[in-house]
Amino acid sequence: MGDLPVLPDRQLLRVPKAGSLREECEDAGYVFPGDPCVDGEGRTVASLYAAVSDGASESLLAGPWAERLVNDAVESMCLNGDWWQDLGAFVGDLMRRSGDSWDAFLTWYQADRAERGRPITWYEQPGLEKGAFATVLGVELRSSVAESGEVSWDWYAFALGDSCLFHLRDGQVLGAFPINDLDDFGITPQLLGSRNHDVALVAERVRVAHGTLLPGDELLLATDALAAWLLTPRPELPAPGLLLAELAELGEESFEEWVNDQRARSRIRNDDVTLIRMRVRAEG
Amino acid sequence: MRLPPCRFAQRIQGRQLPYTAEISRTNPGCFIFLVDQSASMSDPMTSGEVSPQRAEVVSDAINRLLTELSVKCAKEEGVRDYFHVAVIGYGHNHVGSAFQGALAGRDLVPLSEVANNPARVQSRTKKVPDGAGGLVETSVQFPVWMDPVTNGGTPMTRALGYADSLVANWVEAHPGGFPPIVLNLTDGESTDGDPTSAAIGLASHATADGAVLLFNLHVSGSGGTPVTFPDSEEGLPDTYARLLFQMSSVLPSHMRSYAASQGHRVSETTRGFVYNADIVNIVEFLDIGTRATELR
């Protein structure tokens, strides 16, 4: 194995909706560095996997479902090699994984409620029968070191719903996926339901994208409220990536203060916010 | 018609569009149901033998509305207080709370208390798909907060006045919130004068987000075709229906979009009025966050 690629710097930030407790946040995010290996072309590769999910406020157990989806999405990407080349198989794997873990969770949850003397009530039953719903967005950021020592960074992403990936260069948005128009946000995004077993339909709705990063570039994963902020032109402000980087580096508390300030100014809708930042270190 | 307006483009030239205020625990909404409990409500809906009493139709609608609201706002830790709800009955010499059981006598009640305190919970059977193409009977819990009551005259004007004072207090306490919604369920035959002025007065209260919304469900024995969210009086069978239509607020644009998505033909003058049809779907018009919808 040649030189090991250096994985990008990464950071996960979450801010619950104003008026909600941290444990009531129904967004989830997960970042996982994979083990390095050698690919078919003899290059040493290492991947960073990340996923965000936004649980639908009108569904029951949306937070736990989102938590499972980000973990399962990362696991499915990890275990399925070039997963984007066979989307049907990848989606099938993800749905089997999340379906199994969800069934186990539901069994535990109902037993736990009964044990605590709080059995499921009439107003929860319809929601449990309907299932939990969430968006899911996953990305694999693959670093490869060629024999010449040249390093390249490629990203492969899939998305269902309105959680978005942004490719930033010099702090400016170069591209957004899967939504790049503010009018495409709404309150009825496409969602993965915990009772949905229609792999073909989900595979048809899931979108994939691919891109390449240069040293210094950043990838952001953001749930819809922050994604909409990132897509809103603000010529009076510094480049959004620079602003977020500055805030994020100050830590979660500063980021939360900023989000709350933007909410108060009606610049960010009051919703849970999740941000994952991944930055390829600049050369030198 | 396009589905709900984009949440992120709800400002025009720096001004918030009306009826887009957040509904949450910190900014709750207010729902007031006015229920006609007069003697005429004991009449059947139609002349057929199996036709239910109007009062039964109305109390069933209230119980289902409260159920749907509770289910919509239910989370793991219980029902969230996204709304405060009043059920006001009006009939013989009485205008006041129509809640039965633990909530009796109370006006505006946080939704979690409503959900946790039905007068009783009935078990009803319902046929559901068995997954193999057939149907199977299953038991469904049906909470009841009020039973049919029929007695005396129809003091609708007083009832609207009662709602007026609840709304005035609410608007004062929640000046930036989503405006109160008042839903009047009646056979339309007011016995304490023309309710028009009271309705206009009620709908003139406003928050920064818009004026109070007054909707009407007319249950009538006059027959004719059931009508849901009409945009004109045309086709309404009698003066009561036309009066209630005139009293009803025009649906805000996002509610029109939901009505359209439920298959109703809508226009910019569509009103929150329903004649002899189901109004429980109106709960779907309320935005409390991302909807849980299956992929299509």
XYZ file of C-alpha atoms in Angstrom:
580
model
C 0.000 0.000 0.000
C 1.355 3.428 -0.953
C 1.105 6.644 1.018
C -2.108 6.858 2.976
C -4.392 9.636 1.818
C -5.171 12.279 4.404
C -8.885 12.372 5.021
C -10.569 15.768 4.937
C -11.210 17.695 8.156
C -14.776 17.271 9.267
C -17.248 18.674 11.731
C -20.861 17.918 12.663
C -23.094 20.629 14.139
C -26.726 20.363 15.212
C -29.110 22.995 16.532
C -32.651 22.100 17.590
C -35.629 24.183 16.564
C -36.083 27.226 18.815
C -38.505 26.229 21.558
C -37.444 22.579 21.407
C -35.105 20.689 23.679
C -31.898 19.200 22.291
C -33.326 15.696 22.715
C -36.352 16.721 20.656
C -34.187 17.462 17.607
C -35.405 15.275 14.752
C -32.403 15.830 12.493
C -29.527 13.388 12.505
C -26.009 13.468 11.135
C -23.169 10.966 11.070
C -19.596 11.018 9.758
C -17.459 7.907 9.528
C -13.872 7.515 8.257
C -13.440 4.239 6.358
C -10.349 2.044 6.417
C -7.801 2.624 3.635
C -7.450 -0.025 0.926
C -6.019 -0.494 -2.552
C -8.384 -0.198 -5.524
C -8.343 -2.152 -8.799
C -5.969 0.353 -10.348
C -3.390 -0.016 -7.602
C -4.195 3.285 -5.946
C -4.417 3.619 -2.189
C -7.863 4.905 -1.392
C -9.607 5.997 1.769
C -13.127 7.258 2.099
C -14.946 9.554 4.445
C -18.648 8.763 4.666
C -21.271 11.200 5.857
C -25.045 11.361 5.984
C -27.758 13.693 7.237
C -31.430 12.995 7.700
C -34.341 15.248 8.589
C -37.239 13.559 10.368
C -40.689 14.840 9.349
C -42.226 16.853 12.183
C -45.660 15.362 11.596
C -44.499 11.801 12.065
C -44.014 9.918 15.290
C -40.499 8.713 16.191
C -39.035 10.790 13.364
C -35.842 11.474 15.342
C -34.977 7.816 16.048
C -35.795 6.961 12.411
C -33.459 9.709 11.156
C -30.731 8.425 13.515
C -31.038 4.934 12.098
C -31.111 6.162 8.520
C -27.814 8.062 8.773
C -26.084 5.078 10.358
C -27.571 2.635 7.864
C -26.797 4.920 4.906
C -23.147 5.114 5.922
C -22.993 1.367 6.504
C -24.571 0.633 3.115
C -22.147 2.958 1.316
C -19.222 1.397 3.201
C -20.187 -2.160 2.398
C -21.219 -1.725 -1.212
C -18.003 -0.572 -2.929
C -18.897 1.576 -5.927
C -22.481 1.678 -4.696
C -23.571 4.417 -7.116
C -23.041 2.072 -10.056
C -25.897 -0.195 -8.985
C -28.384 2.058 -7.314
C -31.113 -0.592 -7.099
C -28.844 -2.930 -5.135
C -27.635 -0.098 -2.920
C -31.153 1.156 -2.143
C -32.301 -2.417 -1.514
C -29.438 -2.923 0.927
C -30.158 0.353 2.726
C -33.891 -0.378 2.998
C -33.323 -3.915 4.283
C -30.843 -2.655 6.826
C -33.050 0.215 8.029
C -36.196 -1.937 7.942
C -34.593 -4.604 10.132
C -33.133 -2.171 12.633
C -36.425 -0.262 12.764
C -38.508 -3.353 13.452
C -36.186 -4.248 16.309
C -36.362 -0.697 17.653
C -40.183 -0.600 17.489
C -40.484 -3.875 19.357
C -38.170 -2.558 22.046
C -39.944 0.821 22.149
C -43.423 -0.611 22.647
C -42.206 -3.056 25.291
C -40.332 -0.265 27.057
C -43.397 1.971 27.078
C -45.537 -0.815 28.495
C -42.892 -1.577 31.123
C -42.774 2.069 32.171
C -46.548 2.040 32.636
C -47.059 4.288 29.614
C -48.572 2.054 26.932
C -49.185 3.452 23.436
C -52.185 5.800 23.486
C -55.027 6.225 20.987
C -53.435 9.408 19.626
C -50.090 7.680 18.989
C -51.489 4.519 17.412
C -52.300 6.029 13.966
C -48.833 7.579 13.775
C -47.158 4.289 14.678
C -49.230 2.484 12.076
C -48.321 5.061 9.456
C -44.612 4.823 10.284
C -41.819 7.355 10.661
C -40.612 9.520 7.787
C -37.360 11.305 7.013
C -35.196 12.626 4.221
C -31.813 11.021 3.664
C -28.672 12.375 2.028
C -25.408 10.465 1.970
C -21.999 11.107 0.498
C -18.781 9.190 0.098
C -15.732 11.409 -0.255
C -13.030 9.208 -1.688
C -9.364 10.182 -1.574
C -7.018 8.304 -3.908
C -3.242 8.356 -4.016
C -1.801 7.313 -7.372
C 1.606 5.645 -7.625
C 2.993 9.016 -8.676
C 1.893 10.321 -5.290
C -0.805 12.508 -6.840
C -3.882 12.750 -4.622
C -7.427 13.201 -5.921
C -10.732 13.644 -4.121
C -14.002 12.487 -5.643
C -17.427 12.602 -4.058
C -20.441 10.450 -4.782
C -23.758 11.383 -3.231
C -27.330 10.137 -3.126
C -30.379 12.031 -1.939
C -34.042 11.557 -1.231
C -35.781 14.733 -0.114
C -34.598 18.255 0.524
C -31.465 17.826 2.632
C -28.702 19.253 0.455
C -25.051 18.885 -0.409
C -23.020 21.967 -1.308
C -19.652 22.094 -3.028
C -17.800 25.237 -1.925
C -14.668 26.819 -3.326
C -13.214 29.924 -1.696
C -16.337 29.936 0.453
C -18.689 30.340 -2.519
C -21.272 27.760 -3.527
C -20.089 26.067 -6.725
C -22.903 23.571 -6.843
C -25.822 22.247 -4.840
C -27.497 18.844 -4.876
C -30.309 17.754 -5.138
C -31.996 21.176 -4.838
C -30.556 24.348 -6.269
C -33.671 26.486 -6.495
C -35.322 28.028 -3.419
C -38.780 27.414 -4.867
C -38.188 23.669 -4.686
C -38.337 23.650 -0.891
C -41.730 22.981 0.661
C -43.449 21.080 3.405
C -43.953 17.954 1.347
C -40.430 16.815 0.447
C -39.833 13.268 -0.696
C -39.334 11.089 2.369
C -38.345 7.553 3.169
C -41.061 5.964 5.311
C -40.208 3.236 7.786
C -42.994 1.080 6.314
C -41.971 1.609 2.715
C -40.698 -1.647 1.208
C -40.953 -0.600 -2.443
C -37.271 -0.697 -3.380
C -37.950 -0.029 -7.060
C -39.926 3.135 -6.316
C -37.371 4.480 -3.858
C -34.503 3.685 -6.261
C -36.378 5.568 -8.945
C -36.817 8.625 -6.731
C -33.305 8.657 -5.264
C -30.962 11.006 -7.090
C -27.217 10.625 -7.372
C -24.450 13.063 -8.163
C -20.686 13.010 -8.470
C -17.993 15.654 -8.345
C -14.320 16.297 -7.751
C -12.760 18.494 -5.089
C -9.584 20.527 -5.258
C -7.364 21.251 -2.267
C -9.103 23.818 -0.076
C -12.591 22.872 -1.348
C -15.375 22.047 1.071
C -18.426 19.825 1.005
C -21.350 20.736 3.236
C -24.347 18.588 4.044
C -27.226 20.624 5.419
C -30.847 20.028 6.312
C -33.414 22.187 4.549
C -33.584 25.357 6.656
C -29.837 25.973 6.440
C -29.750 24.722 2.843
C -32.280 27.413 1.931
C -30.113 30.008 3.656
C -27.111 28.827 1.635
C -29.079 29.164 -1.595
C -30.314 32.677 -0.829
C -28.143 35.312 -2.485
C -26.710 37.715 0.132
C -24.307 40.073 -1.602
C -23.973 42.162 1.572
C -22.498 39.250 3.549
C -19.144 37.466 3.269
C -19.114 34.277 1.180
C -21.396 31.783 2.979
C -18.690 29.153 3.297
C -16.296 31.618 4.923
C -18.967 32.781 7.359
C -19.933 29.222 8.283
C -16.286 28.186 8.593
C -15.570 31.067 10.947
C -18.635 30.277 13.045
C -18.085 26.555 13.043
C -14.510 26.961 14.157
C -15.713 28.959 17.157
C -17.668 25.872 18.187
C -21.221 24.617 18.470
C -22.325 27.288 20.921
C -21.370 30.145 18.586
C -22.976 28.357 15.680
C -26.187 27.936 17.682
C -26.172 31.619 18.650
C -25.784 32.597 15.012
C -28.595 30.249 13.898
C -30.889 31.700 16.555
C -29.997 35.236 15.479
C -30.771 34.403 11.849
C -34.075 32.876 12.932
C -34.945 36.016 14.863
C -34.279 38.043 11.696
C -36.445 35.598 9.677
C -33.442 34.685 7.534
C -33.551 31.045 8.584
C -36.848 29.283 9.100
C -37.315 27.949 12.612
C -36.511 24.287 12.113
C -33.893 21.827 13.338
C -30.555 22.535 11.682
C -27.815 20.029 10.945
C -24.557 20.834 9.197
C -21.688 18.548 8.286
C -18.540 20.269 6.978
C -15.779 18.363 5.200
C -12.774 20.275 3.978
C -9.879 19.074 1.887
C -6.751 20.649 3.314
C -5.082 23.155 1.035
C -1.708 22.059 -0.281
C 1.367 23.265 1.517
C -52.623 24.138 -8.840
C -49.197 24.228 -7.202
C -48.890 22.755 -3.767
C -48.163 24.835 -0.674
C -46.267 28.037 -1.224
C -42.566 27.775 -0.565
C -41.823 28.322 3.112
C -38.684 30.167 2.248
C -40.174 32.680 -0.123
C -42.929 33.973 2.065
C -41.736 37.536 2.114
C -42.584 40.030 -0.525
C -40.615 43.276 -0.435
C -39.726 42.628 3.203
C -43.312 41.963 4.248
C -44.403 38.614 5.605
C -47.283 37.137 3.649
C -50.435 36.692 5.745
C -51.349 33.337 7.286
C -47.777 32.068 7.265
C -46.915 32.543 10.957
C -45.307 29.532 12.589
C -47.608 27.311 14.628
C -45.568 25.781 17.445
C -45.557 25.369 21.202
C -44.037 28.829 21.579
C -46.448 30.295 18.994
C -49.597 28.209 19.399
C -52.700 28.487 17.272
C -56.241 28.903 18.576
C -59.158 26.794 17.381
C -62.689 27.597 18.526
C -65.550 25.308 17.614
C -69.087 26.662 17.947
C -71.672 23.912 18.142
C -75.358 24.466 17.548
C -77.240 22.532 20.267
C -80.728 23.855 19.520
C -83.895 21.761 19.274
C -83.884 21.903 15.481
C -80.623 19.969 15.561
C -82.653 16.902 16.564
C -84.114 16.837 13.036
C -82.696 14.306 10.657
C -80.302 15.305 7.889
C -82.709 14.002 5.244
C -86.171 12.460 5.257
C -84.807 8.908 4.861
C -85.325 6.456 7.730
C -81.638 5.864 8.338
C -80.684 9.521 8.246
C -78.806 10.598 11.367
C -79.784 13.525 13.530
C -78.021 16.783 12.684
C -76.777 16.952 16.291
C -75.219 13.497 15.896
C -73.476 14.561 12.707
C -72.122 17.661 14.411
C -70.941 15.968 17.620
C -69.347 13.228 15.538
C -67.563 15.909 13.503
C -66.302 17.620 16.687
C -65.049 14.352 18.159
C -63.278 13.474 14.919
C -61.823 16.984 14.562
C -60.376 16.814 18.084
C -59.068 13.313 17.366
C -57.414 14.384 14.114
C -55.884 17.473 15.730
C -54.491 15.366 18.585
C -53.065 12.743 16.233
C -51.543 15.458 14.042
C -49.781 17.032 17.018
C -48.799 13.768 18.757
C -45.143 13.100 19.438
C -43.414 10.469 21.525
C -43.725 12.399 24.754
C -47.420 13.198 24.225
C -49.502 15.655 22.282
C -47.757 18.990 21.784
C -49.628 22.176 22.545
C -49.530 23.554 19.019
C -53.148 24.625 19.525
C -55.465 25.715 22.273
C -58.990 24.538 21.647
C -62.450 25.576 22.777
C -65.716 23.782 22.071
C -68.570 26.190 22.720
C -72.143 24.961 22.576
C -75.154 27.176 21.984
C -78.757 26.231 22.599
C -81.574 26.875 25.031
C -80.533 29.796 27.259
C -76.976 28.641 27.191
C -73.761 29.613 25.454
C -70.655 28.052 26.946
C -68.265 25.153 27.062
C -69.661 21.975 25.500
C -66.869 19.745 26.790
C -68.084 16.844 28.880
C -66.102 14.950 31.482
C -63.028 16.417 33.144
C -62.947 19.443 30.811
C -66.583 20.451 31.461
C -66.998 24.189 31.873
C -63.624 25.108 30.361
C -63.150 27.362 27.352
C -59.724 27.394 25.684
C -57.797 24.287 26.689
C -54.235 23.354 25.573
C -54.460 20.486 23.078
C -52.476 18.071 25.266
C -55.119 18.402 27.986
C -57.859 17.877 25.427
C -56.158 14.713 24.180
C -55.608 13.363 27.675
C -59.133 14.087 28.895
C -61.860 12.822 26.608
C -65.107 12.150 28.490
C -64.692 8.510 27.435
C -62.983 6.386 24.813
C -65.206 4.062 22.784
C -63.959 1.035 20.980
C -65.344 0.827 17.457
C -64.762 -1.786 14.806
C -63.422 -0.827 11.441
C -62.653 -2.827 8.325
C -59.104 -2.494 7.097
C -57.213 -4.193 4.238
C -55.780 -7.553 5.353
C -52.794 -7.304 3.028
C -54.078 -10.159 0.869
C -56.735 -8.262 -1.044
C -59.502 -8.704 1.508
C -60.780 -6.828 4.527
C -60.474 -7.645 8.180
C -62.242 -6.127 11.173
C -60.081 -4.309 13.644
C -60.816 -2.367 16.784
C -60.274 1.399 16.748
C -60.303 3.692 19.768
C -62.745 6.559 19.345
C -62.479 9.288 21.978
C -65.593 11.290 22.811
C -65.554 14.802 24.235
C -69.190 15.671 23.592
C -72.474 13.903 22.954
C -75.358 15.282 20.895
C -77.416 17.877 22.793
C -80.622 19.426 21.424
C -82.630 21.980 23.297
C -84.450 25.272 22.696
C -83.479 28.099 20.353
C -80.359 28.894 18.348
C -78.553 31.886 19.885
C -75.955 32.024 17.129
C -75.396 35.758 17.512
C -74.597 35.294 21.188
C -72.321 32.374 20.356
C -70.373 34.499 17.871
C -70.151 37.184 20.563
C -68.804 34.599 23.015
C -66.168 33.586 20.460
C -65.465 37.280 19.944
C -64.356 37.722 23.550
C -62.210 34.559 23.486
C -60.610 35.720 20.248
C -60.043 39.272 21.513
C -58.120 37.953 24.520
C -56.169 35.509 22.399
C -55.143 38.089 19.828
C -54.026 40.454 22.558
C -51.845 37.743 24.097
C -50.535 36.450 20.747
C -50.284 39.528 18.514
C -47.838 37.969 16.054
C -49.277 34.473 15.907
C -51.367 32.611 13.388
C -54.864 34.138 13.653
C -57.557 32.195 15.539
C -59.769 29.890 13.524
C -63.452 29.711 14.450
C -65.513 26.879 13.031
C -69.269 27.152 13.460
C -71.270 23.931 13.056
C -74.983 24.618 12.711
C -78.241 24.081 10.846
C -78.151 27.816 10.270
C -81.475 28.875 11.786
C -80.372 31.630 14.182
C -83.131 32.605 16.630
C -81.480 35.642 18.183
C -81.337 37.823 15.124
C -79.225 38.118 12.021
C -75.742 36.920 13.007
C -74.035 38.825 10.174
C -72.836 41.782 12.261
C -71.507 39.501 14.986
C -69.691 37.469 12.342
C -68.177 40.587 10.784
C -67.116 41.803 14.231
C -65.534 38.454 15.051
C -63.629 38.279 11.766
C -62.369 41.828 12.206
C -59.971 40.805 14.985
C -56.504 40.270 13.604
C -52.945 39.440 14.495
C -49.987 40.742 12.513
C -50.371 37.563 10.451
C -53.960 38.150 9.350
C -57.594 38.409 10.365
C -59.528 35.775 12.288
C -60.786 32.991 10.042
C -64.460 32.118 10.433
C -65.562 28.906 8.763
C -69.016 27.318 8.756
C -70.333 23.788 8.461
C -74.018 23.844 7.547
C -75.940 20.667 8.338
C -79.336 20.955 6.763
C -82.442 19.005 5.876
C -83.011 21.139 2.799
C -81.407 18.550 0.576
C -79.602 19.464 -2.579
C -76.083 18.576 -3.486
C -73.451 18.619 -0.734
C -71.046 21.491 -1.330
C -67.469 21.833 -0.083
C -65.531 25.105 -0.195
C -67.619 26.930 -2.807
C -66.594 30.256 -4.309
C -70.115 31.540 -4.908
C -73.641 31.202 -3.525
C -74.802 29.595 -6.716
C -76.312 26.193 -6.068
C -76.809 26.715 -2.330
C -80.342 25.574 -1.502
C -81.705 28.165 0.913
C -81.215 31.520 2.622
C -79.537 29.910 5.659
C -76.874 28.348 3.480
C -76.331 31.598 1.603
C -76.075 33.569 4.844
C -73.506 31.157 6.297
C -71.575 31.284 3.021
C -71.478 35.093 3.214
C -70.286 34.935 6.826
C -67.446 32.556 5.952
C -63.890 33.792 5.402
C -62.126 33.414 2.095
C -59.575 30.593 2.394
C -55.964 31.829 2.637
C -53.856 30.756 -0.324
C -52.085 27.822 1.348
C -55.411 26.424 2.562
C -56.804 26.792 -0.971
C -53.844 24.750 -2.171
C -54.624 21.986 0.326
C -58.294 22.064 -0.666
C -57.179 21.707 -4.286
C -54.886 18.823 -3.389
C -57.885 17.082 -1.800
C -59.640 17.323 -5.155
C -61.795 20.420 -4.589
C -62.106 23.015 -7.326
C -60.907 26.314 -5.887
C -60.520 29.923 -6.887
C -59.320 33.076 -5.161
C -62.809 33.605 -3.728
C -63.217 30.085 -2.311
C -64.673 30.292 1.187
C -64.370 28.143 4.289
C -67.925 26.895 3.991
C -69.207 23.330 3.743
C -72.810 22.304 3.149
C -73.870 18.812 4.262
C -70.421 17.361 3.701
C -67.436 16.355 5.779
C -65.265 19.159 7.136
C -62.851 17.085 9.224
C -60.250 17.255 6.428
C -59.799 20.905 7.360
C -57.275 19.722 9.949
C -55.044 18.922 6.980
C -55.006 22.646 6.132
C -52.955 23.419 9.231
C -49.200 23.598 8.827
C -47.174 22.524 11.837
C -44.110 21.301 9.949
C -42.963 18.780 7.395
C -45.767 16.436 6.466
C -45.382 12.711 6.694
C -46.240 11.617 3.182
C -45.430 8.414 1.371
C -43.370 8.527 -1.785
C -45.393 8.558 -4.941
